[in-house]
Structure formats: structure tokens, C-alpha cells
Coordinates of C-alpha atoms and ligand atoms in Angstrom, one line a residue:
X1 CA 2.3 -37.7 -1.5
X2 CA 1.2 -35.7 -4.5
X3 CA 3.6 -34.5 -7.2
X4 CA 3.6 -30.9 -6.0
X5 CA 4.0 -31.7 -2.3
X6 CA 7.0 -33.7 -3.2
X7 CA 8.5 -31.1 -5.6
X8 CA 7.8 -27.8 -3.9
X9 CA 10.0 -26.0 -1.3
X10 CA 8.5 -27.0 2.1
X11 CA 8.6 -23.4 3.3
X12 CA 6.3 -22.4 0.5
X13 CA 3.9 -25.2 1.2
X14 CA 3.7 -23.9 4.7
X15 CA 2.7 -20.3 3.6
X16 CA -1.0 -19.3 3.8
X17 CA -1.9 -17.9 0.5
X18 CA -2.9 -14.3 0.3
X19 CA -6.6 -14.6 0.4
X20 CA -8.9 -12.3 -1.6
X21 CA -12.5 -12.9 -0.6
X22 CA -15.4 -13.0 -3.1
X23 CA -17.1 -9.7 -3.5
X24 CA -19.5 -9.9 -6.4
X25 CA -22.4 -7.5 -6.0
X26 CA -21.2 -6.4 -2.6
X27 CA -20.3 -2.8 -1.4
X28 CA -16.6 -3.3 -1.4
X29 CA -14.9 -1.5 1.5
X30 CA -12.2 -4.0 2.2
X31 CA -9.2 -3.1 -0.1
X32 CA -8.8 0.7 0.0
X33 CA -10.0 1.1 -3.6
X34 CA -11.3 4.4 -4.8
X35 CA -15.2 4.5 -5.2
X36 CA -14.9 6.9 -8.2
X37 CA -15.2 5.5 -11.7
X38 CA -13.8 7.1 -14.9
X39 CA -15.9 10.3 -15.6
X40 CA -18.3 9.8 -18.6
X41 CA -16.8 12.8 -20.5
X42 CA -13.3 11.1 -20.7
X43 CA -14.5 7.7 -21.9
X44 CA -14.5 8.4 -25.7
X45 CA -11.0 10.0 -25.6
X46 CA -9.7 7.1 -23.4
X47 CA -11.0 4.5 -25.8
X48 CA -9.3 6.3 -28.7
X49 CA -6.0 6.1 -26.9
X50 CA -6.5 2.5 -26.3
X51 CA -7.3 1.8 -30.0
X52 CA -4.0 3.5 -30.9
X53 CA -2.0 1.1 -28.8
X54 CA 0.4 -1.2 -30.8
X55 CA -0.4 -4.4 -28.9
X56 CA 1.5 -6.4 -31.6
X57 CA 4.7 -4.7 -30.2
X58 CA 6.5 -5.0 -26.9
X59 CA 5.8 -2.1 -24.5
X60 CA 8.2 0.8 -24.2
X61 CA 10.8 -0.8 -21.9
X62 CA 11.5 2.1 -19.7
X63 CA 8.0 3.7 -19.9
X64 CA 9.6 7.1 -20.3
X65 CA 6.4 9.0 -21.0
X66 CA 4.7 7.4 -18.0
X67 CA 7.7 8.3 -15.8
X68 CA 7.2 11.9 -16.8
X69 CA 3.4 11.7 -16.2
X70 CA 4.1 10.5 -12.7
X71 CA 6.6 13.2 -12.1
X72 CA 4.1 15.8 -13.0
X73 CA 1.3 14.2 -11.0
X74 CA 3.3 13.8 -7.8
X75 CA 5.7 16.6 -8.2
X76 CA 8.8 14.5 -8.1
X77 CA 12.0 16.4 -9.0
X78 CA 13.7 15.5 -12.3
X79 CA 17.0 14.7 -10.5
X80 CA 15.5 11.9 -8.4
X81 CA 15.6 8.4 -9.9
X82 CA 12.4 6.4 -10.5
X83 CA 11.7 2.8 -11.0
X84 CA 8.2 1.6 -12.1
X85 CA 6.7 -1.7 -10.9
X86 CA 3.7 -3.9 -11.6
X87 CA 2.1 -2.6 -8.5
X88 CA 4.4 -1.5 -5.6
X89 CA 4.2 -5.1 -4.5
X90 CA 6.5 -6.0 -7.4
X91 CA 9.0 -3.3 -6.2
X92 CA 8.9 -4.8 -2.6
X93 CA 9.9 -8.1 -4.2
X94 CA 12.6 -6.5 -6.3
X95 CA 14.1 -5.0 -3.2
X96 CA 14.1 -8.4 -1.6
X97 CA 15.7 -9.9 -4.6
X98 CA 18.6 -7.4 -4.3
X99 CA 19.5 -9.0 -0.8
X100 CA 21.8 -11.8 -0.1
X101 CA 20.6 -15.1 1.3
X102 CA 20.7 -14.8 5.1
X103 CA 20.0 -11.1 5.0
X104 CA 17.3 -9.8 7.2
X105 CA 14.2 -7.7 6.4
X106 CA 12.8 -5.7 9.3
X107 CA 9.5 -4.0 9.8
X108 CA 7.2 -2.8 12.5
X109 CA 4.0 -4.8 13.5
X110 CA 1.2 -4.7 12.8
X111 CA 1.9 -3.5 9.2
X112 CA 1.5 -4.4 5.6
X113 CA 1.7 -8.2 5.4
X114 CA 3.5 -8.3 2.0
X115 CA 6.8 -7.3 3.7
X116 CA 7.0 -10.5 5.7
X117 CA 5.4 -12.6 3.0
X118 CA 7.9 -11.5 0.3
X119 CA 10.7 -12.1 2.8
X120 CA 9.6 -15.7 3.1
X121 CA 9.2 -16.2 -0.7
X122 CA 12.7 -14.9 -1.2
X123 CA 14.2 -16.8 1.7
X124 CA 15.3 -13.8 3.7
X125 CA 15.0 -13.6 7.4
X126 CA 12.2 -11.5 8.7
X127 CA 12.2 -9.5 11.9
X128 CA 9.1 -7.7 13.2
X129 CA 9.2 -5.2 16.0
X130 CA 5.9 -4.4 17.8
X131 CA 4.4 -1.0 17.7
X132 CA 3.4 0.4 21.1
X133 CA -0.2 0.5 22.3
X134 CA -0.9 3.7 20.4
X135 CA 0.4 2.0 17.2
X136 CA 3.4 4.4 17.4
X137 CA 7.0 3.2 16.6
X138 CA 8.7 1.9 19.7
X139 CA 12.0 3.6 19.1
X140 CA 14.1 1.9 21.8
X141 CA 12.8 -1.6 20.8
X142 CA 13.3 -0.8 17.1
X143 CA 16.8 0.6 17.5
X144 CA 17.9 -2.4 19.6
X145 CA 16.4 -4.8 17.0
X146 CA 18.4 -3.0 14.3
X147 CA 21.5 -3.4 16.4
X148 CA 20.8 -7.0 17.1
X149 CA 19.7 -8.2 13.6
X150 CA 21.6 -5.8 11.4
X151 CA 18.8 -5.7 8.8
X152 CA 19.6 -5.0 5.1
X153 CA 16.1 -3.7 4.4
X154 CA 13.7 -1.8 6.7
X155 CA 10.1 -1.3 5.6
X156 CA 8.0 1.4 7.2
X157 CA 4.5 2.2 5.8
X158 CA 4.0 6.0 6.2
X159 CA 1.0 6.2 6.9
X160 CA 0.8 2.6 8.2
X161 CA -1.6 0.0 7.0
X162 CA -3.7 -1.5 8.8
X163 CA -3.5 1.0 11.6
X164 CA -4.0 4.2 9.6
X165 CA -1.8 6.5 11.6
X166 CA 1.4 8.1 10.2
X167 CA 4.3 7.6 12.7
X168 CA 6.3 10.5 14.2
X169 CA 8.6 11.8 11.6
X170 CA 11.4 12.3 14.1
X171 CA 11.4 8.7 15.0
X172 CA 11.7 7.7 11.4
X173 CA 14.6 10.1 10.9
X174 CA 16.3 8.6 13.9
X175 CA 15.9 5.1 12.4
X176 CA 17.3 6.3 9.0
X177 CA 20.3 7.8 10.7
X178 CA 21.0 4.8 12.9
X179 CA 21.5 2.2 10.2
X180 CA 23.3 1.2 7.0
X181 CA 20.1 -0.6 5.9
X182 CA 18.1 0.7 3.0
X183 CA 15.0 2.2 4.7
X184 CA 12.0 1.9 2.4
X185 CA 9.2 4.3 3.3
X186 CA 6.0 3.0 1.7
X187 CA 3.8 6.0 1.0
X188 CA 0.9 4.1 -0.6
X189 CA -1.5 6.5 1.1
X190 CA 0.4 9.8 0.4
X191 CA -2.7 11.4 -1.1
X192 CA -4.5 11.2 2.2
X193 CA -1.6 12.2 4.5
X194 CA -0.3 15.4 6.0
X195 CA 3.3 14.6 5.5
X196 CA 5.8 12.9 3.1
X197 CA 9.5 12.2 3.0
X198 CA 9.7 13.1 -0.8
X199 CA 11.6 16.2 0.1
X200 CA 14.1 14.2 2.2
X201 CA 15.3 11.8 -0.5
X202 CA 18.4 14.0 -1.3
X203 CA 19.3 14.2 2.4
X204 CA 19.5 10.4 3.0
X205 CA 21.4 8.1 0.6
X206 CA 19.8 5.1 2.3
X207 CA 16.2 6.3 1.9
X208 CA 13.8 5.3 -0.9
X209 CA 10.1 5.8 -1.2
X210 CA 7.4 3.6 -2.6
X211 CA 4.2 5.0 -4.0
X212 CA 1.4 3.5 -6.0
X213 CA -1.6 4.6 -8.0
X214 CA -3.7 1.9 -6.5
X215 CA -5.1 4.0 -3.6
X216 CA -5.8 7.1 -5.7
X217 CA -8.2 5.5 -8.1
X218 CA -6.3 3.1 -10.3
X219 CA -5.9 -0.1 -8.5
X220 CA -6.7 -2.0 -11.7
X221 CA -3.7 -0.5 -13.6
X222 CA -1.2 -2.3 -11.3
X223 CA 1.4 0.5 -11.2
X224 CA 3.8 1.4 -8.4
X225 CA 6.9 3.5 -8.3
X226 CA 10.1 3.5 -6.3
X227 CA 11.8 7.0 -5.9
X228 CA 15.4 7.3 -4.7
X229 CA 18.8 8.5 -5.7
X230 CA 19.5 8.1 -9.4
X231 CA 22.5 5.9 -8.7
X232 CA 20.4 3.6 -6.5
X233 CA 17.7 3.3 -9.0
X234 CA 20.1 2.6 -11.9
X235 CA 21.5 -0.4 -10.0
X236 CA 18.1 -1.7 -8.8
X237 CA 16.8 -1.4 -12.4
X238 CA 19.0 -4.4 -13.4
X239 CA 16.6 -6.6 -11.4
X240 CA 13.5 -5.4 -13.1
X241 CA 12.0 -7.8 -15.7
X242 CA 12.0 -6.3 -19.1
X243 CA 8.6 -4.8 -20.1
X244 CA 7.1 -5.2 -16.6
X245 CA 4.7 -2.4 -17.3
X246 CA 2.4 -3.6 -20.1
X247 CA 1.2 -1.4 -22.9
X248 CA -2.3 -1.2 -21.8
X249 CA -1.2 0.2 -18.4
X250 CA 1.3 2.6 -20.0
X251 CA -1.4 3.9 -22.4
X252 CA -4.1 4.1 -19.7
X253 CA -2.0 5.7 -17.1
X254 CA -0.5 8.3 -19.5
X255 CA -4.0 9.3 -20.3
X256 CA -5.7 8.9 -17.0
X257 CA -3.1 10.4 -14.7
X258 CA -2.9 13.6 -16.7
X259 CA -6.3 14.4 -14.9
X260 CA -4.4 15.9 -11.9
X261 CA -7.3 18.2 -10.9
X262 CA -9.8 15.3 -10.9
X263 CA -7.5 13.1 -9.0
X264 CA -6.9 15.8 -6.3
X265 CA -10.7 16.6 -6.2
X266 CA -11.4 12.9 -5.6
X267 CA -8.8 12.7 -2.8
X268 CA -10.2 15.8 -1.2
X269 CA -13.8 14.2 -1.3
X270 CA -12.3 11.1 0.4
X271 CA -10.8 13.3 3.1
X272 CA -14.3 14.8 3.8
X273 CA -15.9 11.5 3.9
X274 CA -13.2 10.1 6.2
X275 CA -14.0 12.8 8.7
X276 CA -17.8 12.0 8.5
X277 CA -17.2 8.3 8.7
X278 CA -14.9 8.8 11.7
X279 CA -17.5 10.9 13.5
X280 CA -20.3 8.6 12.8
X281 CA -18.3 5.6 14.0
X282 CA -17.2 7.4 17.1
X283 CA -20.8 8.3 18.0
X284 CA -21.7 4.6 18.2
X285 CA -21.5 3.3 21.9
X286 CA -18.6 0.9 22.5
X287 CA -16.6 1.5 19.4
X288 CA -13.0 2.7 19.6
X289 CA -12.0 4.6 16.3
X290 CA -8.3 5.1 15.6
X291 CA -7.1 8.3 13.9
X292 CA -6.3 7.9 10.2
X293 CA -4.1 9.6 7.6
X294 CA -5.3 7.1 5.0
X295 CA -8.4 6.3 3.0
X296 CA -9.5 3.7 5.6
X297 CA -10.3 3.6 9.3
X298 CA -9.3 1.1 11.9
X299 CA -11.8 0.5 14.7
X300 CA -12.3 -1.8 17.5
X301 CA -15.8 -3.2 18.1
X302 CA -17.3 -5.5 20.7
X303 CA -17.5 -9.0 19.2
X304 CA -16.0 -7.8 15.9
X305 CA -16.5 -11.2 14.2
X306 CA -20.2 -11.0 14.7
X307 CA -20.4 -7.4 13.3
X308 CA -18.2 -8.5 10.3
X309 CA -20.5 -11.3 9.5
X310 CA -23.6 -9.0 9.9
X311 CA -22.2 -6.5 7.5
X312 CA -21.3 -9.3 5.0
X313 CA -24.7 -10.9 5.2
X314 CA -26.2 -7.4 4.4
X315 CA -23.9 -6.9 1.4
X316 CA -21.0 -4.8 2.9
X317 CA -17.5 -6.3 2.7
X318 CA -14.8 -4.8 5.1
X319 CA -11.6 -6.3 6.4
X320 CA -11.7 -8.5 9.5
X321 CA -8.4 -8.2 11.4
X322 CA -9.5 -9.5 14.7
X323 CA -7.5 -12.6 14.4
X324 CA -4.2 -10.7 13.8
X325 CA -1.8 -10.3 16.6
X326 CA -2.3 -7.0 18.5
X327 CA -5.6 -6.3 16.5
X328 CA -8.0 -8.2 18.7
X329 CA -11.7 -7.2 17.8
X330 CA -10.3 -4.7 15.1
X331 CA -11.9 -4.1 11.8
X332 CA -10.8 -1.9 8.9
X333 CA -13.2 -0.1 6.6
X334 CA -12.2 1.7 3.4
X335 CA -13.6 5.1 3.0
X336 CA -16.1 4.8 0.2
X337 CA -18.6 7.1 -1.5
X338 CA -21.1 8.9 0.8
X339 CA -23.8 6.5 -0.2
X340 CA -21.6 3.4 0.6
X341 CA -20.5 4.8 3.9
X342 CA -24.0 5.6 4.9
X343 CA -25.1 2.1 4.2
X344 CA -22.2 0.8 6.2
X345 CA -22.9 3.1 9.2
X346 CA -26.7 2.2 9.1
X347 CA -25.8 -1.5 9.5
X348 CA -23.4 -0.9 12.3
X349 CA -25.8 1.3 14.2
X350 CA -28.6 -1.2 13.8
X351 CA -26.3 -4.0 14.9
X352 CA -25.5 -2.3 18.3
X353 CA -28.8 -0.5 18.6
Ligands
PLP1 C1 -2.0 -1.3 -0.8 C2 -0.6 -1.2 -0.3 C3 0.3 -1.5 -1.2 C4 0.2 -2.2 -2.5 O1 0.2 -1.4 -3.6 P1 0.1 -2.0 -5.0 O2 0.7 -0.9 -5.8 O3 -1.4 -2.1 -5.3 O4 0.9 -3.3 -5.1 C5 1.7 -1.2 -0.7 N1 1.9 -0.9 0.4 C6 1.0 -0.6 1.3 C7 1.3 -0.2 2.7 C8 -0.4 -0.8 0.9 O5 -1.3 -0.6 1.9

């Protein structure tokens, strides 16, 4: 037995590592990144900001300027509390750390895999509740699971990843009202959705929201935020590691996230492309295309594994979900630029043509 096998917690040895596939020189439509680079006219100014950063000093511990920038960008009222994370993944972990051993994390399935993975790392119990066949919340099953397992945390992605739909708001309201658990609505895709619970924070003391800048053009910054009652945030902030938002992220985000018009314009362009991509996929015989409120589309394709491989061999990387429970023959494609989407569609058409 090797040293590490002897030393490491058995449950961690049993975890399948979060796998990020190689993507050098590929059209990358697998991770919900934005296709839009920094506009040329901003580069000189951006570099000047970076040159000004005091990298010999620790970062601003509370990232005050950045908090204000995010409030302006996302219209977050001044009286709501805000906690920043090194990606919203870090905030999911921070919420799990706030639980006691033996507490249960509940989520719906299929959904974002980090909820169950982080529950495992932090030795919490995890309870998944299946969505119905339309990928909508099964309210009776969810309420009875809440009753049976008395979860401490409930994660609901709104809109959901990987299915793309936003659940019925009334069902979510019923869940929030039914429980003492903290309900975490993960709005990673808020920029592409028709609805948000931002306006409901004051109404429900047990509700917090997660957002991120990853899906609006800045995945490389690693910056997520939790929004909730000020009192909730003040307590949770004790679990945040000091200086978790590094200086380069603070300086970059403070500059780049001021460009609200550009960010909105890019999001609108993705919505147009999403509609085109959805239409083009729907026109291909044999495909089932699911509705999306996010910057990706889930679709079901005959022999999905073969299509996935054909795309990959021709330089287009998407996400193969066909081995996941409930997602037999399902693939997920990120909405890219018009050019990237056209290349993707061309390959899919040829494959079935
Ligand atoms: C992408 C994604 C995240 C991760 O966001 P980061 O800020 O990049 O860590 C969180 N939740 C959902 C539902 C996502 O799809």
C-alpha cells in the first residue's frame, strides 16, 4: 500500500476527481464560458490598472470596492449582505463548512455536481431528489424528502445546470416556506434568465442567493458572491479565509465589471445565439432539444456518445452527459459565438445527414 493510500481518508480515495478534459486548440463549448474577449480599446487602460496593483501587499481583506462594483452591476440593494468567494464553488464549500457533522445537504437531480461533491468532502450526508420527466421539481417528493431527512442546506440551481430550465417559482417558494433549512438558490445563469429571487431576499430569512461572474464573461477571475440578510452574511463571513479574493482579481474585476453596457450587450447577443442554436438543433431529425434559460442547451441525440466523439475529432468540445443518471443520450452545448455555433451545427448536421 502506498503512503497516500495508507494516509488518506477512505471516502476521499473513493471520490472520482472532477475531470477537466484537454481543450487546446479546440472550439470550447463545454463549460459555459463566454466567447467574448476583452475589447481592444480597453486593453491599455486595463494594463495600467494592473501595473498599479501593490502585489507586495496583501489584498484588501473585505474587497470593499469590488463589493460596490458588484452591487452596481447586479442592482443589489445596499441593505443586503454580500460575501465574496473564489468562485461560487468556494461559497458552496463555505456553506457546507457551516454545518455540523451528520447534517444533510439536499438537492434535486440532475443538477450541479459540486453540491454532492462538496457534501462528500466535508463529511455531510447528501440526499438527492429526482426531478420529474420534464426536469421540473417534483414537489411532493421534495417535500417528503425534506420531512424525512430534515436537511440543513438545500441547493437549487435557478436556472438549473445541466438541464437549462428554470423551475416553477411557486414550487421554490413552497420549498422555502416548508423548511428551517437554509435554501441556497444558485443563480449562476441569472444573466440569461427571465426571473430571479433577488427581490425576495428580505421576505425569507432562510434564503440566500449565489451568483458568479464566470458565466458572464469572466470565468478566469474566479469570483462568486453570496447575497443574503446582513446578519446571515456577518456570521458566515467568519468562515471565509482571509484574503480569499486576490489582488489581481480585485483590480481586474473592479475595472472590467464597470463595463455594464458591454456586459449586457454580450448577454443579449448570447440570447440571440441561443435562440438560433435551439432552432437549428430542433430542425435536425431525431434530436430532442430542451428549453433553456441559460447560456447552454441540453439536447438528446441518438447514439450521443458517437456524436460526441465525432464533434471532438473535428475540434469541437461539448459536454457528454450520456452516462449520468436520467440523462441517457444527453449532451450539453454552451452557446458560443455565431461562428463557433455554426461550426458545431455543421458537424451535427453532417453526422446525421
Ligand atoms: C458554473 C456553475 C457554478 C460555478 O461557478 P464558479 O463561480 O465558476 O465557481 C456554480 N453553480 C452552477 C449551477 C454552475 O453552473
